[in-house]
Short mmCIF file of C-alpha atoms in Angstrom, two decimals:
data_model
loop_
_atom_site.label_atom_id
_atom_site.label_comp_id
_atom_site.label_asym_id
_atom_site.label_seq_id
_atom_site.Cartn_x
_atom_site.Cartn_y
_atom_site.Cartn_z
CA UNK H 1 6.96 -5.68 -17.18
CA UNK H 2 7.49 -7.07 -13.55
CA UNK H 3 4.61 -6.77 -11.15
CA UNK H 4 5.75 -4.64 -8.40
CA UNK H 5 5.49 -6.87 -5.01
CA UNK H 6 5.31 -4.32 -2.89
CA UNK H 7 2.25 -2.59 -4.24
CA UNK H 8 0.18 -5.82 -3.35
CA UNK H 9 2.31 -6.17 -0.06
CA UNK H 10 1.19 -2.18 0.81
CA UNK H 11 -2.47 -2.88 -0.13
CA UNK H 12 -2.62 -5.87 1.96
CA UNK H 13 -1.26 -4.09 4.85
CA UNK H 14 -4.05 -1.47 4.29
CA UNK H 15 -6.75 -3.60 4.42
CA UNK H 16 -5.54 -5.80 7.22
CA UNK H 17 -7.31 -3.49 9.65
CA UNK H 18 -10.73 -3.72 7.92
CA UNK H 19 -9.94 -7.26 7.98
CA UNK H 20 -9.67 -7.58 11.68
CA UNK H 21 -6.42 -5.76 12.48
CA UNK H 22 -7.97 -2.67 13.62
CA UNK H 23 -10.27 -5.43 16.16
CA UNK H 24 -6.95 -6.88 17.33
CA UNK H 25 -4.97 -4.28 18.42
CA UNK H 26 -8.38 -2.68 20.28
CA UNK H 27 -8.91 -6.68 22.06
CA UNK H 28 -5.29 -6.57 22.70
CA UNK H 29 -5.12 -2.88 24.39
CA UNK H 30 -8.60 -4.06 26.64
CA UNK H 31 -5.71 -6.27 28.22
CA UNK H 32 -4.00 -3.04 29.58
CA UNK H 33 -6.10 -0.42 30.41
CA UNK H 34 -3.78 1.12 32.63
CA UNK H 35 -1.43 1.54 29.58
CA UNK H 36 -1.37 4.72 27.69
CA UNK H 37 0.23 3.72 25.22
CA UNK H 38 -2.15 0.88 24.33
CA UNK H 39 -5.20 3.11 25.21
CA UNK H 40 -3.38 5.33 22.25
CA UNK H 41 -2.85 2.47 19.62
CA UNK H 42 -7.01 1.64 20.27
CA UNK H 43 -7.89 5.34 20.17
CA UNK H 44 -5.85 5.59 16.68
CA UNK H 45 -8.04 2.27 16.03
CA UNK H 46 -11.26 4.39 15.53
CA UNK H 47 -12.10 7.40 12.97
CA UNK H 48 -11.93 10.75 14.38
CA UNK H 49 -15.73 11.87 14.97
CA UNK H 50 -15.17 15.52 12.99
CA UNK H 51 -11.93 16.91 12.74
CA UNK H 52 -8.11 15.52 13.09
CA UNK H 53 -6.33 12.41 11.97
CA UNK H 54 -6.61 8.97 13.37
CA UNK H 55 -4.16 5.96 11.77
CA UNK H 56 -7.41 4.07 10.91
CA UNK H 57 -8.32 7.39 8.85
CA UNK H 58 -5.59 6.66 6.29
CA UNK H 59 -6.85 3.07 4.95
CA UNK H 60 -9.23 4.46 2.66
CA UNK H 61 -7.07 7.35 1.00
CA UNK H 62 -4.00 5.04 0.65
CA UNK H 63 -5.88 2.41 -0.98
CA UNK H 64 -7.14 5.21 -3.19
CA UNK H 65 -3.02 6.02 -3.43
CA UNK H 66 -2.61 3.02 -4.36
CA UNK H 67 -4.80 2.13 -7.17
CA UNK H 68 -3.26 5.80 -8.98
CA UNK H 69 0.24 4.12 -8.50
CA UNK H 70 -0.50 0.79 -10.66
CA UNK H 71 -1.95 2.47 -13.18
CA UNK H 72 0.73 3.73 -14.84
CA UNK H 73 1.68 0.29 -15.09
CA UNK H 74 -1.39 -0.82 -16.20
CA UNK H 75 -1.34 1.95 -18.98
CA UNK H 76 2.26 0.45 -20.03
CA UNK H 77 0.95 -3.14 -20.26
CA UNK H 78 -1.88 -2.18 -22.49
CA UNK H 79 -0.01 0.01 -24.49
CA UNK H 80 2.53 -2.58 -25.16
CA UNK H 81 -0.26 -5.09 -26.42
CA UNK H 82 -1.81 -2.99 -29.10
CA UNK H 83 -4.24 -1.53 -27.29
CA UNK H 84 -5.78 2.19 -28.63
CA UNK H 85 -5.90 5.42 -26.31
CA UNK H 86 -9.84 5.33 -26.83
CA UNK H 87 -10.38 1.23 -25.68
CA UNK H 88 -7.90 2.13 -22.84
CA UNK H 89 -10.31 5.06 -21.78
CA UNK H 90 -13.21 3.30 -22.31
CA UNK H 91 -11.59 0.14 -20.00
CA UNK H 92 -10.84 3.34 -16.95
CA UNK H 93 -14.51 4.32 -17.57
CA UNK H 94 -16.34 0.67 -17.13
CA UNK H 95 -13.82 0.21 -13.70
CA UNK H 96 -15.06 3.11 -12.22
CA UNK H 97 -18.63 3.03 -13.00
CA UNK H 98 -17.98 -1.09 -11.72
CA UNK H 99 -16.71 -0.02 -8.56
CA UNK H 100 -19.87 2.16 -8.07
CA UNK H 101 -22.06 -0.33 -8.97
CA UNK H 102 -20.11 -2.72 -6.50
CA UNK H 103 -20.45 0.30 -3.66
CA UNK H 104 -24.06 0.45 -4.26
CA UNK H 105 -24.53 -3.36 -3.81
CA UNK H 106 -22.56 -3.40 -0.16
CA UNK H 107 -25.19 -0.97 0.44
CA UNK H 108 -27.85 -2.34 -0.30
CA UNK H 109 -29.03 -2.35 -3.92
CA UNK H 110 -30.66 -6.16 -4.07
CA UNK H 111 -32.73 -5.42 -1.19
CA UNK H 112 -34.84 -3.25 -3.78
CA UNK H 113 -35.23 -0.04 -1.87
CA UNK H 114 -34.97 2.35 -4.78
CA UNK H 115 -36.07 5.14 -2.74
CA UNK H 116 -33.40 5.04 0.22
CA UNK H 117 -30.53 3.24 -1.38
CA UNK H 118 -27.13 4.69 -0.72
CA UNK H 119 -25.23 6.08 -3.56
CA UNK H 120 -22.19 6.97 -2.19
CA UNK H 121 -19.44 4.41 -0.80
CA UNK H 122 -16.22 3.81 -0.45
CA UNK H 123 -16.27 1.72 -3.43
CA UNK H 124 -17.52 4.49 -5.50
CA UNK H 125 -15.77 7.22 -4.77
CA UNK H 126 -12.80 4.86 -5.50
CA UNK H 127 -14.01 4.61 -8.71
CA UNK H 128 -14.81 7.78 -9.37
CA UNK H 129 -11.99 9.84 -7.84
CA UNK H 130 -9.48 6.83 -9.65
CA UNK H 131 -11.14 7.31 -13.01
CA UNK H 132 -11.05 10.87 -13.39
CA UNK H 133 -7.50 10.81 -12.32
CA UNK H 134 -6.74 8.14 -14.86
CA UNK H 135 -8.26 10.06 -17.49
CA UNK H 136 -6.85 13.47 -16.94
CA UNK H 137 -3.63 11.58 -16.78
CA UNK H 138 -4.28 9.66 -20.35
CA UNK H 139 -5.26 13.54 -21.67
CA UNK H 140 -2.25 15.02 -20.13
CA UNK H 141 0.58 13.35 -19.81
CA UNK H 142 2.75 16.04 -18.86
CA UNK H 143 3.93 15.96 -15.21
CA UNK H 144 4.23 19.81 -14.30
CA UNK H 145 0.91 19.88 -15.66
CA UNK H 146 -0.78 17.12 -13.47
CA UNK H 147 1.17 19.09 -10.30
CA UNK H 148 -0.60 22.38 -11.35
CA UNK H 149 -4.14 20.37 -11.77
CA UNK H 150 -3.58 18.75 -8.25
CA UNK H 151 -2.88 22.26 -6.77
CA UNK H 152 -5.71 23.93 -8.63
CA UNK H 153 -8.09 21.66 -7.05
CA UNK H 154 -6.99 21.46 -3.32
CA UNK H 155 -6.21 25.59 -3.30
CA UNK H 156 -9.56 25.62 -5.39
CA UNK H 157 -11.34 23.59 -2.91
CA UNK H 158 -9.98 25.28 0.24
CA UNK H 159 -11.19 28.72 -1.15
CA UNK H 160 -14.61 27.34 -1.97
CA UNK H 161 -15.56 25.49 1.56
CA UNK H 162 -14.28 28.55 3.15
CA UNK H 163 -15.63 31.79 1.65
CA UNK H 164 -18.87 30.57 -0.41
CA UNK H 165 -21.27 30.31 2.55
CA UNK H 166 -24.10 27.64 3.41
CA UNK H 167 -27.34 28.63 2.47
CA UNK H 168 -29.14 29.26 5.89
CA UNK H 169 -25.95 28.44 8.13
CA UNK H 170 -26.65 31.45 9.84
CA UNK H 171 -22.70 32.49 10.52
CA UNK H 172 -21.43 29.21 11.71
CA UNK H 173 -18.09 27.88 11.16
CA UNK H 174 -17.76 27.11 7.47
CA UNK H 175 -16.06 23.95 8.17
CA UNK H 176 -18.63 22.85 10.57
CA UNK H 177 -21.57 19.92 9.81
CA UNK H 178 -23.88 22.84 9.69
CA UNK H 179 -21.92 25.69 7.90
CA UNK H 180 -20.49 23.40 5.12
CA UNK H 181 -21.08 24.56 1.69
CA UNK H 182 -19.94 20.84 0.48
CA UNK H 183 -22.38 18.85 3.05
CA UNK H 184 -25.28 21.54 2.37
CA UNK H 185 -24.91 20.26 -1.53
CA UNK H 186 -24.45 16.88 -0.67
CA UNK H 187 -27.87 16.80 1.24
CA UNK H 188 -29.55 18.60 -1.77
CA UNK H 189 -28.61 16.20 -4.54
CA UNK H 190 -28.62 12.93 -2.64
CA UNK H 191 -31.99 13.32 -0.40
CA UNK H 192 -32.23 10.31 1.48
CA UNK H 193 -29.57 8.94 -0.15
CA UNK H 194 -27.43 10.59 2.15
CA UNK H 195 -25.53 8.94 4.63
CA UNK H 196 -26.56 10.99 7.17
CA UNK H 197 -29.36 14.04 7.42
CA UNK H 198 -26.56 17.23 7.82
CA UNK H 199 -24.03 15.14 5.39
CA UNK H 200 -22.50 12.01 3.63
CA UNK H 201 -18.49 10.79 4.04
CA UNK H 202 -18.65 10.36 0.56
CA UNK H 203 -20.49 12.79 -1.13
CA UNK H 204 -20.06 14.21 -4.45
CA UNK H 205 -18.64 17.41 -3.47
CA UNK H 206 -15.83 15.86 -1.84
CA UNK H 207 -14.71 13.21 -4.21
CA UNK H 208 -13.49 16.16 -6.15
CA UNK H 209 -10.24 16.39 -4.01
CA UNK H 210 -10.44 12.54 -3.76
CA UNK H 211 -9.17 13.41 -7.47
CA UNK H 212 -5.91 14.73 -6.23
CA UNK H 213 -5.31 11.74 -4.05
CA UNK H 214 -5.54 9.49 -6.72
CA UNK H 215 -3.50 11.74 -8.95
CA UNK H 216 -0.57 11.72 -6.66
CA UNK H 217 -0.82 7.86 -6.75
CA UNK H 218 -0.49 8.39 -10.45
CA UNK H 219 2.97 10.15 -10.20
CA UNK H 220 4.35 8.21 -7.70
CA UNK H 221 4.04 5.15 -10.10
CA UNK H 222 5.52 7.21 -12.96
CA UNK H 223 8.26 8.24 -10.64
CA UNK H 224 8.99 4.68 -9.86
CA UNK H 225 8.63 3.52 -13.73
CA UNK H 226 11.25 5.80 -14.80
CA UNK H 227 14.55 4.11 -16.07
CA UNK H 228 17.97 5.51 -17.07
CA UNK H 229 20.89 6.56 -15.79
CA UNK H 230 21.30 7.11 -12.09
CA UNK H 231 17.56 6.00 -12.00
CA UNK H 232 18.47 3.52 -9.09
CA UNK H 233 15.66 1.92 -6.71
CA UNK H 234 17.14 3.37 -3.36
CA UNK H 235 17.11 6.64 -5.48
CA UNK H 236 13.48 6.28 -5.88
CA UNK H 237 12.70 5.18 -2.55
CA UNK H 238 14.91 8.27 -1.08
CA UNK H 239 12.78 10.72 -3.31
CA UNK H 240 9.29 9.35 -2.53
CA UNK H 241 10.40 9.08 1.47
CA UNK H 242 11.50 12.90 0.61
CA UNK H 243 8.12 13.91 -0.64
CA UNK H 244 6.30 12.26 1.76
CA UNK H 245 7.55 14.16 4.44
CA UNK H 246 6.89 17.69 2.53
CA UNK H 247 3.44 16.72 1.80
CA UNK H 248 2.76 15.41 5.43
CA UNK H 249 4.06 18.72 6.80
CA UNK H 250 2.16 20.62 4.49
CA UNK H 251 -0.85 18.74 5.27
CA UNK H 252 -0.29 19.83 9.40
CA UNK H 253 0.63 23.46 8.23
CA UNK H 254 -2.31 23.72 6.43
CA UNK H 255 -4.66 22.18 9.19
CA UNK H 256 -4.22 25.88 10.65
CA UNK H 257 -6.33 27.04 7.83
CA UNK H 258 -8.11 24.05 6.46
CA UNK H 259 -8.50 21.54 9.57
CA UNK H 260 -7.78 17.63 8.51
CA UNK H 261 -11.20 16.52 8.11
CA UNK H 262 -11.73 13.20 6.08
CA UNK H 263 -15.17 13.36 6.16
CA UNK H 264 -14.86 16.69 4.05
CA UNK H 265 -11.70 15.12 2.17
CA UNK H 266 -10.10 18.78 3.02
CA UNK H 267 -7.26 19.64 1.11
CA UNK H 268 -5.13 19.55 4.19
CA UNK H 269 -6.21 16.00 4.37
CA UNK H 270 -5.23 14.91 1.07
CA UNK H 271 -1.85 16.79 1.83
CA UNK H 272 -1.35 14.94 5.17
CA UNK H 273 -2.47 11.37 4.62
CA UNK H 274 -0.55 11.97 1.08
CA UNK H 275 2.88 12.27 3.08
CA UNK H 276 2.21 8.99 4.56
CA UNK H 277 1.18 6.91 1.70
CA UNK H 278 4.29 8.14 -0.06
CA UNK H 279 6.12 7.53 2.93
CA UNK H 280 4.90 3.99 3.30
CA UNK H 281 5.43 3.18 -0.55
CA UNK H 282 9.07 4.60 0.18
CA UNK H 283 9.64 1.85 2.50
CA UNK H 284 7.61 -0.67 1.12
CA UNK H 285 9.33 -0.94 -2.37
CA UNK H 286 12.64 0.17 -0.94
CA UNK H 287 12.57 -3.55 1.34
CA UNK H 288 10.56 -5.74 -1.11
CA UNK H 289 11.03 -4.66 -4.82
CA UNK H 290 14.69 -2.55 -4.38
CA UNK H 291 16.91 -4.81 -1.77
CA UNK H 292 14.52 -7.97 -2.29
CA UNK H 293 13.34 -8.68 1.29
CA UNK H 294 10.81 -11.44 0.03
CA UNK H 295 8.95 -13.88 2.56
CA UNK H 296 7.68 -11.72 5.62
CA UNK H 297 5.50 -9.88 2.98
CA UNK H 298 3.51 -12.84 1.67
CA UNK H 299 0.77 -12.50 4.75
CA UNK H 300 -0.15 -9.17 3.19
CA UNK H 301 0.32 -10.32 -0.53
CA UNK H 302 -2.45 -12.72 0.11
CA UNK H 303 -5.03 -10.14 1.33
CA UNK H 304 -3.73 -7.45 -1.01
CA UNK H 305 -4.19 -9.68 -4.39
CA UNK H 306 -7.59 -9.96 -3.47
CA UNK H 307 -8.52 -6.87 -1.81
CA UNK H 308 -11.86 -5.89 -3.12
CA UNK H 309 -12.49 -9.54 -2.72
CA UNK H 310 -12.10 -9.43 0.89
CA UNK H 311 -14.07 -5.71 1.34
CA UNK H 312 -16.91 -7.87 -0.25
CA UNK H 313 -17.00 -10.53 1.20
CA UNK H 314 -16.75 -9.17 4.41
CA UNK H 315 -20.53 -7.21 4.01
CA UNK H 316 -22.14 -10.73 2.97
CA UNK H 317 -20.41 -13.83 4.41
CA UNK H 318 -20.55 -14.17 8.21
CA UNK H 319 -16.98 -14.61 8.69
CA UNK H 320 -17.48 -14.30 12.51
CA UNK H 321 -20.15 -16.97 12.75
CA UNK H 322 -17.23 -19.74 10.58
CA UNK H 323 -14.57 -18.36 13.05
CA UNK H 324 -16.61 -19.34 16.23
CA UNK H 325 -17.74 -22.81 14.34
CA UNK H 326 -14.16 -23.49 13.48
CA UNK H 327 -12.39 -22.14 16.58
CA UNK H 328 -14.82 -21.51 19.22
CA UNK H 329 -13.50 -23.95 21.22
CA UNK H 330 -10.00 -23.22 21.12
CA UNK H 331 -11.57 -19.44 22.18
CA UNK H 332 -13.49 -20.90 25.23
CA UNK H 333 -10.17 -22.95 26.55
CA UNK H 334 -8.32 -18.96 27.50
CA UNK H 335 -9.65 -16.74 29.78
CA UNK H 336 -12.60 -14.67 29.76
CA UNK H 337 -10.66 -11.59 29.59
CA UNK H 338 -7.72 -12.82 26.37
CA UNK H 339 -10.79 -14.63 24.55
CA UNK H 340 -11.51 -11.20 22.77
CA UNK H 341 -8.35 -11.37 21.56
CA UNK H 342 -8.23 -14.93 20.34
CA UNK H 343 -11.54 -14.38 18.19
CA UNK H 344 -10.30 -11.74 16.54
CA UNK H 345 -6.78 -13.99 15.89
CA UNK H 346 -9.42 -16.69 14.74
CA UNK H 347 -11.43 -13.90 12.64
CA UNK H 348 -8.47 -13.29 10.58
CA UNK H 349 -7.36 -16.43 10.41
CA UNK H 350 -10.79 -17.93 8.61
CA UNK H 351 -10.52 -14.65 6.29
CA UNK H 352 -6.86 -15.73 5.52
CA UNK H 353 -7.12 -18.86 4.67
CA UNK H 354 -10.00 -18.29 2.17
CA UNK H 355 -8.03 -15.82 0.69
CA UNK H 356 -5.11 -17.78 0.76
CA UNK H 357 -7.10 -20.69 -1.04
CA UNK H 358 -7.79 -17.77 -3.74
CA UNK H 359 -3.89 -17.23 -3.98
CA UNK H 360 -3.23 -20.86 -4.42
CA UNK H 361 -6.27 -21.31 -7.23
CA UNK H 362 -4.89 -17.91 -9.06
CA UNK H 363 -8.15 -16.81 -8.63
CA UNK H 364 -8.32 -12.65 -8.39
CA UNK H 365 -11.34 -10.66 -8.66
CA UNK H 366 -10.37 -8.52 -11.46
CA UNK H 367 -12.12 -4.81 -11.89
#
């Protein structure tokens, strides 16, 4: 079965801006302070504090997207070599407990500090949201059925934040730090594991809707897996572009209720940032996989075949300190005012190329 190019090409685009993109476009936008439209592009550089939707809000979700979209795939593929139902479910379990192990070490674990070690991540609720997706997906199998699941919990999550009150909140808003039924139970279970004292990013509560995401990854990949008559690429494309759009305006209609909010993962925010990962498959896979636009891709095909790799890295190898070593130089020769920009060109550059030395070796970090 043919790996789809644009699913790497998509995930490399994603985590471009943790791997220095977001940094660019904010160096480039100090350049022109008197522009509002590059003051914008740096604003939508930055998560929103609370409430509303910021571009750099999206990376996490669609990388969540993402992972649901390969594995139907991935099921394929180990279907087709012999594989049985209960070593396939067994495989989706070890993943997702690896990824929390792997969330727990970028926060910390090795430095031995049992009693204030972060749980949560974004590594981890990858995991965990992506495994009980591909689960309920391996029980199911039945598409209407995954759609009704997918409502159930965002309509079942929305009713729950909003009318089962926070013990002590005192009347305030229910989607509020401090009136938050979901951040309230967050701060019981983890302690000082939490993130913060009033509530983690990713807690427990709200990796539940996390689910969802990952589920509508899930039937976007079946969608585009189908074959048979009329089953055509820019057919695929059209309906995924299609969707996207409903789901993104459901996701703003529903902000009315339910405000976009990704530290609470609010249903609205699933619906929202939903639209625009299937939009952004849409044109991803129509250009690359559908009318075979091949070669501008490869620059985010390097950084999306080794992804996790790069996340990693990132936490434990001072990339910044081997960009000014290597290029530091080159930095000082521009002026003070475009040398921000040229260290964070040289910043992703260094990650690049080590990435790109991955890609040449066929070396992947597999989970």
């Amino acid at each position: 079965m043919k790996r789809l190019e644009s699913l790497d090409a998509l995930r490399g685009f994603d985590m471009f801006f943790i791997m220095g993109g977001s940094s660019l476009l904010m160096a480039i936008a100090q350049l022109f302070p008197e522009s509002g439209g590059w003051q914008t592009v740096a604003e939508q550089m930055r998560h929103v504090p609370w409430e509303g939707l910021h571009l750099y809000d999206t990376v996490f979700p669609l990388f969540l997207f993402i992972a649901g979209v390969s594995f139907p795939f991935s099921l394929a593929r180990q279907r087709e070599n012999g594989r049985s139902m209960w070593l396939i479910c067994l495989n989706i379990v070890r993943r997702g407990l690896l990824l929390v192990l792997l969330g727990m070490i970028y926060n910390g674990l090795l430095d031995f500090h049992f009693d204030t070690v972060r749980f949560c991540s974004v590594l981890g609720r990858i995991g965990l949201a992506w495994m009980c997706a591909a689960l309920i997906y391996c029980a199911v199998r039945n598409i209407r059925a995954i759609v009704g699941i997918i409502a159930v919990i965002l309509i079942g999550y929305w009713l729950f934040i909003a009318f089962v009150p926070s013990p002590g909140a005192d009347g305030a808003d229910p989607f509020s730090k401090e009136g938050c039924i979901a951040c309230w139970l967050d701060v019981k279970m983890l302690g000082a594991h939490s993130f913060r004292p009033e509530y983690d990013p990713e807690g427990l509560v709200s990796t539940i809707p996390a689910i969802a995401t990952a589920l509508m990854g899930i039937l976007s990949g079946v969608w585009i897996k189908q074959e048979g008559e009329g089953m055509t690429g820019g057919r695929k494309a059209a309906v995924l572009a299609v969707a996207g759009i409903i789901m993104a305006v459901a996701g703003f209609a529903w902000n009315f209720l339910f405000p976009i909010n990704k530290a609470l993962w609010s249903s609205s925010f699933v619906c929202a940032v939903g639209g625009y990962s299937l939009i952004m498959l849409a044109v991803f896979y129509y250009f690359i996989d559908v009318l075979g636009c091949h070669g501008w891709d490869r620059f985010f095909v390097v950084i999306g075949m080794n992804s996790i790799t790069i996340y990693m890295v990132n936490r434990f190898v001072p990339m910044s300190t081997i960009a000014e070593r290597l290029f530091g130089g080159c930095v000082g020769l521009f002026s003070e005012t475009f040398q921000p920009v040229m260290s964070a060109i040289a910043f992703i550059l260094v990650a690049w190329l080590f990435l790109y030395f991955l890609y040449r070796h066929k070396v992947f970090l597999k989970v």
